[in-house]
Amino acid sequence: MVQGIQGRRELGDLVLPSDQTASGRTLGDTEIEAVSEAIRSGTLTSTKGSFVKAFERAYAERLGMEYASACSSGTAAMHTAMAALDPEPGQEVITTSITDMGALSPILYQGAIPVFADVDPRTYTVTAETIAERITDRTAAIVSTPLFGNPVGTAEIAALAAERSIPFVEDCSQAFGAADHGRLVGTFGDIGFLSLQQGKHITTGEGGVLVTDDDALATRIRTFINKAWDYESPTPDHTYLALNYRMSELVGAVALAQLAKLDDSVRIRIENARILDELLEDVPGVEGPKVVRENIHSYWRYPLHVDGDEVPGGPDALASALGDLGVAAAPRYIKKPAFACGVFQDQRTFGSSRWPFTLADPSAVDYSRDRYSGTWQALASVLVLPWNERYTADDVHAIGERIHMAVDGLRAGR
Ligand SMILES: Cc1ncc(COP(=O)(O)O)c(C=O)c1O
């Protein structure tokens, strides 16, 4: 509890829209009508229905890609991407230490080893340089993740992957509508994918979608989602080990309706972010996201960079002070680097086997602190503000005022 912050009464009680409820989501009549139509059709499976197929076509067209395949979650999409690339057991997939576990566990399920590249402490993402440090002759794929919607150095990572003939996967789950030097993220890689989970730019509650331009990868993606049964083949068979990760028609109906709202969701988030950028200009020790001028950050969240030398107590104290003022904020985002979680520390996988970690080269599972200085710095300084398209300019002004007040209070020792 921060005592004595002036102005609380004048600002009144702040209630911000939440993307976990109707207040912060743009779900309405078009979704209800689409779902009703799916139900009236009597066909709820995408193998026979039309909604999921229409969503896939619309999404591929939007990105200017040849193929899009919908699936049941972002985690399923990542698993499908890994299965499509089909690494040998024990091969390595270079990815980020700051991400959702749904982007990591599929690597292990597919028998490969996640190898963590360090991140830039200010953009929170892997770079071509930090990835290059981890490439070995066992590297089977590189994954980039524009965290919070901020794309950084995607062309450089794509060039590095191409130069070393390593497949490149873009996890754009948090980055609908983000672009790197004029090109949408998701279109640089051999495979791009996104999540449609409850809190994303558009949502179906749970869901995912993958894109590719590669014919062979597209077939592999489509079939992995369908238990390796190729509905487009005249002689289908379960040709390899695969799962049912299909999106249902009910979800596809919502996805299609939501897609029409994506541009507005991204635009409003960006407009509001510009307002907060300005409001933060004279706040000592607090900065908004570092965005490359030519790029579009699509603001899944608005991360604050908090300098603990300027703001006593750093992100934790600021989160607590903001919480008292009605502004929720998450210090350290995922709390700790992914490799510090039990699954990596204790290598708890299948029974007591520790497989596939048993196949790993020691350097691939070396999580020593000095190899991850950027990661630890990033998490120690980041404070993540929830963000959604239902925020108004007034909401953002209220957030900005409260950040000023909270920082002033902490600096004054109140
Ligand atoms: C970067 C990233 N990758 C993957 C996922 C997994 O997606 P899902 O929760 O839809 O399984 C998420 C989910 O939040 C994510 O933020």
CSV table of N, CA and C and ligand atoms in Angstrom, one decimal, residues 72-78 96 98-104 106 144-148 171-175 193-200 205-208 300 333, ligand 1:
chain,number,residue,atom,x,y,z
A,72,SER,N,-6.5,-25.8,-33.0
A,72,SER,CA,-7.2,-25.6,-31.7
A,72,SER,C,-6.6,-24.7,-30.7
A,73,SER,N,-5.3,-24.3,-30.9
A,73,SER,CA,-4.7,-23.4,-30.0
A,73,SER,C,-3.3,-22.9,-30.6
A,74,GLY,N,-2.7,-21.9,-29.9
A,74,GLY,CA,-1.4,-21.5,-30.3
A,74,GLY,C,-0.4,-22.6,-30.0
A,75,THR,N,-0.6,-23.3,-28.9
A,75,THR,CA,0.3,-24.5,-28.6
A,75,THR,C,0.2,-25.5,-29.6
A,76,ALA,N,-1.0,-25.8,-30.1
A,76,ALA,CA,-1.2,-26.8,-31.2
A,76,ALA,C,-0.5,-26.3,-32.4
A,77,ALA,N,-0.6,-25.0,-32.7
A,77,ALA,CA,0.0,-24.5,-33.9
A,77,ALA,C,1.6,-24.7,-33.8
A,78,MET,N,2.1,-24.4,-32.6
A,78,MET,CA,3.6,-24.6,-32.4
A,78,MET,C,3.9,-26.1,-32.6
A,96,THR,N,13.3,-18.3,-27.6
A,96,THR,CA,13.5,-17.3,-26.6
A,96,THR,C,13.2,-17.8,-25.2
A,98,ILE,N,12.0,-15.8,-23.0
A,98,ILE,CA,10.8,-15.1,-22.4
A,98,ILE,C,9.6,-15.3,-23.4
A,99,THR,N,8.9,-16.4,-23.0
A,99,THR,CA,7.7,-16.7,-23.9
A,99,THR,C,6.8,-17.6,-23.1
A,100,ASP,N,5.6,-17.8,-23.7
A,100,ASP,CA,4.6,-18.7,-23.1
A,100,ASP,C,5.1,-20.2,-23.2
A,101,MET,N,4.8,-21.0,-22.2
A,101,MET,CA,5.2,-22.4,-22.2
A,101,MET,C,4.6,-23.1,-23.4
A,102,GLY,N,3.5,-22.6,-23.9
A,102,GLY,CA,2.9,-23.2,-25.1
A,102,GLY,C,3.7,-23.2,-26.3
A,103,ALA,N,4.7,-22.3,-26.3
A,103,ALA,CA,5.7,-22.2,-27.4
A,103,ALA,C,6.9,-23.1,-27.2
A,104,LEU,N,7.0,-23.7,-26.0
A,104,LEU,CA,8.2,-24.5,-25.7
A,104,LEU,C,7.9,-26.0,-25.5
A,106,PRO,N,5.8,-28.0,-27.0
A,106,PRO,CA,5.7,-28.7,-28.2
A,106,PRO,C,7.0,-29.2,-28.8
A,144,SER,N,11.4,-17.0,-33.8
A,144,SER,CA,11.4,-15.6,-33.3
A,144,SER,C,10.0,-15.3,-32.8
A,145,THR,N,10.0,-14.4,-31.8
A,145,THR,CA,8.7,-14.1,-31.1
A,145,THR,C,8.6,-12.6,-30.8
A,146,PRO,N,7.9,-11.9,-31.6
A,146,PRO,CA,7.7,-10.5,-31.4
A,146,PRO,C,6.9,-10.3,-30.1
A,147,LEU,N,7.6,-10.1,-29.0
A,147,LEU,CA,7.0,-10.1,-27.7
A,147,LEU,C,6.1,-8.8,-27.5
A,148,PHE,N,5.0,-9.0,-27.0
A,148,PHE,CA,4.0,-7.9,-26.7
A,148,PHE,C,3.5,-7.2,-28.0
A,171,ASP,N,6.7,-17.1,-34.3
A,171,ASP,CA,5.6,-17.2,-33.3
A,171,ASP,C,5.0,-15.8,-33.1
A,172,CYS,N,3.9,-15.5,-33.9
A,172,CYS,CA,3.3,-14.2,-33.8
A,172,CYS,C,2.1,-14.1,-33.0
A,173,SER,N,2.0,-15.0,-32.0
A,173,SER,CA,0.8,-15.1,-31.2
A,173,SER,C,0.4,-13.8,-30.5
A,174,GLN,N,1.4,-12.9,-30.3
A,174,GLN,CA,1.2,-11.7,-29.6
A,174,GLN,C,1.2,-10.5,-30.6
A,175,ALA,N,1.3,-10.8,-31.9
A,175,ALA,CA,1.7,-9.8,-32.8
A,175,ALA,C,0.9,-9.7,-34.1
A,193,PHE,N,2.9,-18.5,-37.2
A,193,PHE,CA,1.6,-18.9,-36.5
A,193,PHE,C,1.2,-17.9,-35.5
A,194,LEU,N,-0.1,-18.0,-35.2
A,194,LEU,CA,-0.7,-17.1,-34.2
A,194,LEU,C,-1.6,-17.8,-33.3
A,195,SER,N,-1.9,-17.2,-32.1
A,195,SER,CA,-2.8,-17.8,-31.2
A,195,SER,C,-4.1,-16.9,-31.2
A,196,LEU,N,-5.2,-17.5,-31.0
A,196,LEU,CA,-6.5,-16.8,-30.9
A,196,LEU,C,-7.1,-16.9,-29.5
A,197,GLN,N,-6.2,-17.1,-28.5
A,197,GLN,CA,-6.6,-17.3,-27.1
A,197,GLN,C,-7.3,-16.0,-26.6
A,198,GLN,N,-8.0,-16.2,-25.5
A,198,GLN,CA,-8.9,-15.1,-25.0
A,198,GLN,C,-8.3,-13.7,-25.0
A,199,GLY,N,-7.1,-13.6,-24.7
A,199,GLY,CA,-6.5,-12.2,-24.5
A,199,GLY,C,-5.8,-11.7,-25.7
A,200,LYS,N,-5.9,-12.3,-26.9
A,200,LYS,CA,-5.1,-11.9,-28.0
A,200,LYS,C,-5.9,-10.7,-28.8
A,205,GLY,N,-11.5,-17.5,-27.9
A,205,GLY,CA,-11.4,-18.2,-26.6
A,205,GLY,C,-10.1,-19.1,-26.6
A,206,GLU,N,-10.1,-20.1,-27.5
A,206,GLU,CA,-8.9,-20.9,-27.8
A,206,GLU,C,-8.9,-21.0,-29.3
A,207,GLY,N,-7.7,-21.1,-29.9
A,207,GLY,CA,-7.6,-21.3,-31.3
A,207,GLY,C,-6.2,-20.9,-31.8
A,208,GLY,N,-5.9,-21.3,-33.0
A,208,GLY,CA,-4.6,-21.0,-33.6
A,208,GLY,C,-4.6,-21.0,-35.1
A,300,TRP,N,0.0,-5.9,-28.2
A,300,TRP,CA,-0.9,-6.9,-27.4
A,300,TRP,C,-0.9,-6.4,-26.0
A,333,TYR,N,6.5,-10.0,-16.2
A,333,TYR,CA,5.8,-10.7,-17.2
A,333,TYR,C,5.6,-12.2,-16.8
B,1,LIG,C1,4.2,-16.0,-27.7
B,1,LIG,C2,3.2,-17.1,-27.4
B,1,LIG,N1,3.3,-18.3,-28.0
B,1,LIG,C3,2.5,-19.3,-27.9
B,1,LIG,C4,1.4,-19.2,-27.1
B,1,LIG,C5,0.4,-20.3,-26.9
B,1,LIG,O1,-0.8,-20.1,-27.3
B,1,LIG,P1,-2.1,-20.8,-26.7
B,1,LIG,O2,-2.3,-20.2,-25.4
B,1,LIG,O3,-3.2,-20.4,-27.7
B,1,LIG,O4,-1.9,-22.2,-26.7
B,1,LIG,C6,1.1,-18.0,-26.5
B,1,LIG,C7,-0.1,-17.8,-25.6
B,1,LIG,O5,-0.4,-17.0,-25.0
B,1,LIG,C8,2.0,-16.9,-26.6
B,1,LIG,O6,1.8,-15.7,-26.0
